[in-house]
Short mmCIF file of C-alpha atoms and ligand atoms in Angstrom, two decimals:
data_model
loop_
_atom_site.label_atom_id
_atom_site.label_comp_id
_atom_site.label_asym_id
_atom_site.label_seq_id
_atom_site.Cartn_x
_atom_site.Cartn_y
_atom_site.Cartn_z
CA MET F 1200 -0.29 -36.01 -3.10
CA SER F 1201 0.42 -33.05 -0.88
CA LEU F 1202 -0.32 -29.31 -0.79
CA THR F 1203 1.74 -26.06 -0.70
CA LEU F 1204 0.98 -22.43 -0.59
CA GLY F 1205 2.26 -20.14 -3.47
CA ILE F 1206 1.55 -16.32 -3.73
CA ILE F 1207 1.94 -14.43 -7.08
CA LYS F 1208 3.42 -11.11 -5.84
CA PRO F 1209 2.39 -7.67 -6.64
CA ASP F 1210 5.29 -7.14 -9.20
CA ALA F 1211 3.98 -10.07 -11.29
CA VAL F 1212 0.31 -9.10 -11.05
CA GLN F 1213 0.91 -5.37 -11.80
CA SER F 1214 2.91 -6.27 -14.88
CA GLY F 1215 0.34 -8.76 -16.20
CA LYS F 1216 2.39 -11.91 -15.67
CA ALA F 1217 -0.09 -13.77 -13.35
CA GLY F 1218 -1.71 -15.68 -16.14
CA ASN F 1219 1.66 -16.90 -17.53
CA ILE F 1220 2.83 -17.85 -14.11
CA LEU F 1221 -0.36 -19.84 -13.37
CA ALA F 1222 0.04 -21.56 -16.70
CA HIS F 1223 3.68 -22.39 -16.07
CA LEU F 1224 2.72 -23.97 -12.68
CA GLU F 1225 0.05 -25.93 -14.24
CA ALA F 1226 2.35 -27.17 -17.05
CA SER F 1227 4.82 -28.21 -14.35
CA GLY F 1228 2.24 -30.60 -12.83
CA PHE F 1229 0.42 -28.59 -10.17
CA THR F 1230 -3.33 -28.66 -9.65
CA VAL F 1231 -4.82 -25.35 -8.39
CA GLU F 1232 -6.95 -26.45 -5.51
CA ALA F 1233 -7.87 -22.89 -4.29
CA LEU F 1234 -7.08 -19.35 -5.35
CA ARG F 1235 -7.92 -15.84 -4.22
CA MET F 1236 -6.97 -12.28 -5.40
CA ILE F 1237 -6.62 -9.89 -2.53
CA ARG F 1238 -4.63 -6.84 -1.35
CA MET F 1239 -3.00 -7.29 2.05
CA ASN F 1240 -2.82 -4.59 4.57
CA THR F 1241 0.40 -3.86 6.68
CA VAL F 1242 -0.70 -5.96 9.60
CA GLN F 1243 -1.55 -8.93 7.50
CA ALA F 1244 1.81 -8.73 5.50
CA GLY F 1245 3.76 -8.10 8.72
CA ALA F 1246 2.14 -11.14 10.27
CA PHE F 1247 2.76 -13.39 7.24
CA TYR F 1248 6.49 -12.43 7.16
CA PHE F 1249 6.85 -12.20 10.99
CA VAL F 1250 9.83 -14.68 10.82
CA HIS F 1251 11.69 -11.95 8.88
CA LYS F 1252 10.90 -9.14 11.32
CA GLU F 1253 14.50 -8.53 12.39
CA ARG F 1254 15.85 -8.56 8.87
CA PRO F 1255 17.03 -5.30 7.24
CA PHE F 1256 14.64 -5.76 4.40
CA PHE F 1257 11.47 -6.31 6.46
CA ASP F 1258 9.92 -2.92 6.24
CA SER F 1259 10.66 -2.78 2.46
CA LEU F 1260 9.14 -6.23 2.03
CA VAL F 1261 5.92 -5.27 3.87
CA SER F 1262 5.70 -2.10 1.78
CA PHE F 1263 6.19 -4.15 -1.55
CA MET F 1264 3.75 -6.87 -0.50
CA THR F 1265 1.02 -4.30 0.29
CA SER F 1266 1.69 -2.24 -2.77
CA GLY F 1267 -0.88 -4.10 -4.97
CA ALA F 1268 -2.96 -7.25 -5.39
CA VAL F 1269 -1.54 -10.66 -4.63
CA ILE F 1270 -2.85 -14.09 -5.61
CA PRO F 1271 -2.43 -16.71 -2.93
CA MET F 1272 -3.07 -20.21 -4.20
CA VAL F 1273 -3.10 -23.77 -2.77
CA LEU F 1274 -1.19 -25.93 -5.07
CA GLU F 1275 -1.37 -29.83 -5.17
CA ALA F 1276 1.39 -32.27 -6.43
CA GLU F 1277 3.41 -35.05 -5.33
CA ASP F 1278 5.88 -33.65 -2.84
CA ALA F 1279 4.32 -30.17 -3.41
CA VAL F 1280 6.54 -28.05 -1.16
CA LYS F 1281 9.90 -29.35 -2.56
CA LYS F 1282 8.52 -29.39 -6.18
CA LEU F 1283 7.24 -25.71 -5.91
CA ARG F 1284 10.54 -24.40 -4.61
CA THR F 1285 12.30 -26.17 -7.42
CA VAL F 1286 9.99 -24.82 -10.06
CA ILE F 1287 10.22 -21.21 -8.76
CA GLY F 1288 14.01 -21.11 -8.37
CA ALA F 1289 16.37 -19.15 -6.14
CA THR F 1290 15.17 -16.06 -4.20
CA ASP F 1291 17.17 -13.73 -6.45
CA PRO F 1292 16.29 -14.14 -10.13
CA VAL F 1293 19.86 -13.75 -11.35
CA GLU F 1294 20.85 -16.83 -9.23
CA ALA F 1295 17.58 -18.89 -10.32
CA ASP F 1296 18.11 -21.77 -12.78
CA GLU F 1297 17.01 -21.28 -16.40
CA GLY F 1298 13.23 -21.87 -16.97
CA THR F 1299 12.22 -21.32 -13.30
CA VAL F 1300 9.42 -18.92 -12.49
CA ARG F 1301 11.68 -16.40 -10.97
CA ARG F 1302 14.30 -16.51 -13.81
CA LEU F 1303 11.38 -16.12 -16.37
CA PHE F 1304 9.25 -13.54 -14.57
CA ALA F 1305 10.98 -11.91 -11.49
CA GLU F 1306 12.38 -8.39 -11.27
CA SER F 1307 14.82 -8.57 -8.34
CA LYS F 1308 15.57 -10.34 -5.13
CA GLU F 1309 12.67 -8.54 -3.41
CA ARG F 1310 10.31 -8.17 -6.30
CA ASN F 1311 10.77 -11.79 -7.10
CA ALA F 1312 7.29 -12.65 -8.52
CA ILE F 1313 6.24 -15.57 -6.33
CA HIS F 1314 6.41 -16.93 -2.77
CA ALA F 1315 6.42 -20.70 -1.83
CA SER F 1316 6.18 -22.31 1.54
CA ASP F 1317 9.35 -23.87 2.70
CA SER F 1318 8.14 -26.82 4.72
CA ASP F 1319 5.09 -28.95 5.13
CA GLU F 1320 4.45 -27.41 8.53
CA ASN F 1321 4.68 -23.83 7.19
CA ALA F 1322 2.59 -24.81 4.09
CA ALA F 1323 -0.32 -25.89 6.44
CA ALA F 1324 -0.05 -22.64 8.49
CA GLU F 1325 0.28 -20.59 5.31
CA ILE F 1326 -2.87 -22.11 3.66
CA ALA F 1327 -4.69 -21.62 6.87
CA PHE F 1328 -3.59 -17.88 6.77
CA PHE F 1329 -5.23 -17.24 3.46
CA PHE F 1330 -7.84 -19.80 3.21
CA SER F 1331 -10.78 -21.10 5.29
CA GLY F 1332 -12.04 -24.75 4.68
CA HIS F 1333 -15.12 -23.81 2.77
CA GLU F 1334 -13.02 -21.97 0.15
CA ARG F 1335 -11.12 -25.18 -0.56
CA LEU F 1336 -13.24 -27.18 -3.13
CA ASP F 1337 -11.99 -30.56 -1.86
CA LEU F 1338 -13.59 -30.18 1.52
P1 LIG O 1003 9.88 -15.06 -0.19
O1 LIG O 1003 10.07 -16.41 -0.72
O2 LIG O 1003 8.41 -14.44 -0.11
O3 LIG O 1003 10.34 -14.97 1.38
C1 LIG O 1003 10.82 -13.72 2.05
C2 LIG O 1003 10.98 -12.60 0.94
O4 LIG O 1003 11.68 -11.57 1.42
C3 LIG O 1003 11.63 -13.15 -0.35
O5 LIG O 1003 10.82 -14.00 -0.99
C4 LIG O 1003 11.96 -11.87 -0.97
O6 LIG O 1003 10.77 -11.27 -1.63
C5 LIG O 1003 12.39 -11.02 0.13
N1 LIG O 1003 13.84 -11.16 0.37
C6 LIG O 1003 14.52 -12.11 0.86
N2 LIG O 1003 15.90 -11.70 0.89
C7 LIG O 1003 16.03 -10.40 0.51
C8 LIG O 1003 17.03 -9.44 0.46
N3 LIG O 1003 18.27 -9.77 0.77
N4 LIG O 1003 16.70 -8.19 0.11
C9 LIG O 1003 15.41 -7.96 -0.16
N5 LIG O 1003 14.32 -8.69 -0.11
C10 LIG O 1003 14.60 -9.89 0.29
#
């Protein structure tokens, strides 16, 4: 079993889709190991997406990610990073496969309902970004 970090984004929380997304992830075989509901500030969102700092969509992405509550969660499954990326689908919902979270619940390439870590190394860093050890029930 391994871990990954998912974030239900402000578009999905605001439109009342968080519960359905969580149910979809559980039905897909993930165990929710830890979960919070927070609102990020500009410094936090900028730090989280630092890798995209030079991209033309960076300011818009930070603005979107700070526009409302987000739900970061630690998800456990076999090969969790790869599995979650498969279950959520392509970045742009129009390119995402049928039945994926983004195809079902996302609005656009930016307002795309959910984030997922892209490697085991980034998953560890992103889990540590949002959760301290005592918030994880397995520790
Ligand atoms: P996420 O998986 O969280 O990683 C980076 C985010 O940037 C991505 O989801 C989208 O929300 C956003 N993003 C990526 N590419 C674009 C783009 N071309 N235009 C707008 N937003 C984008």
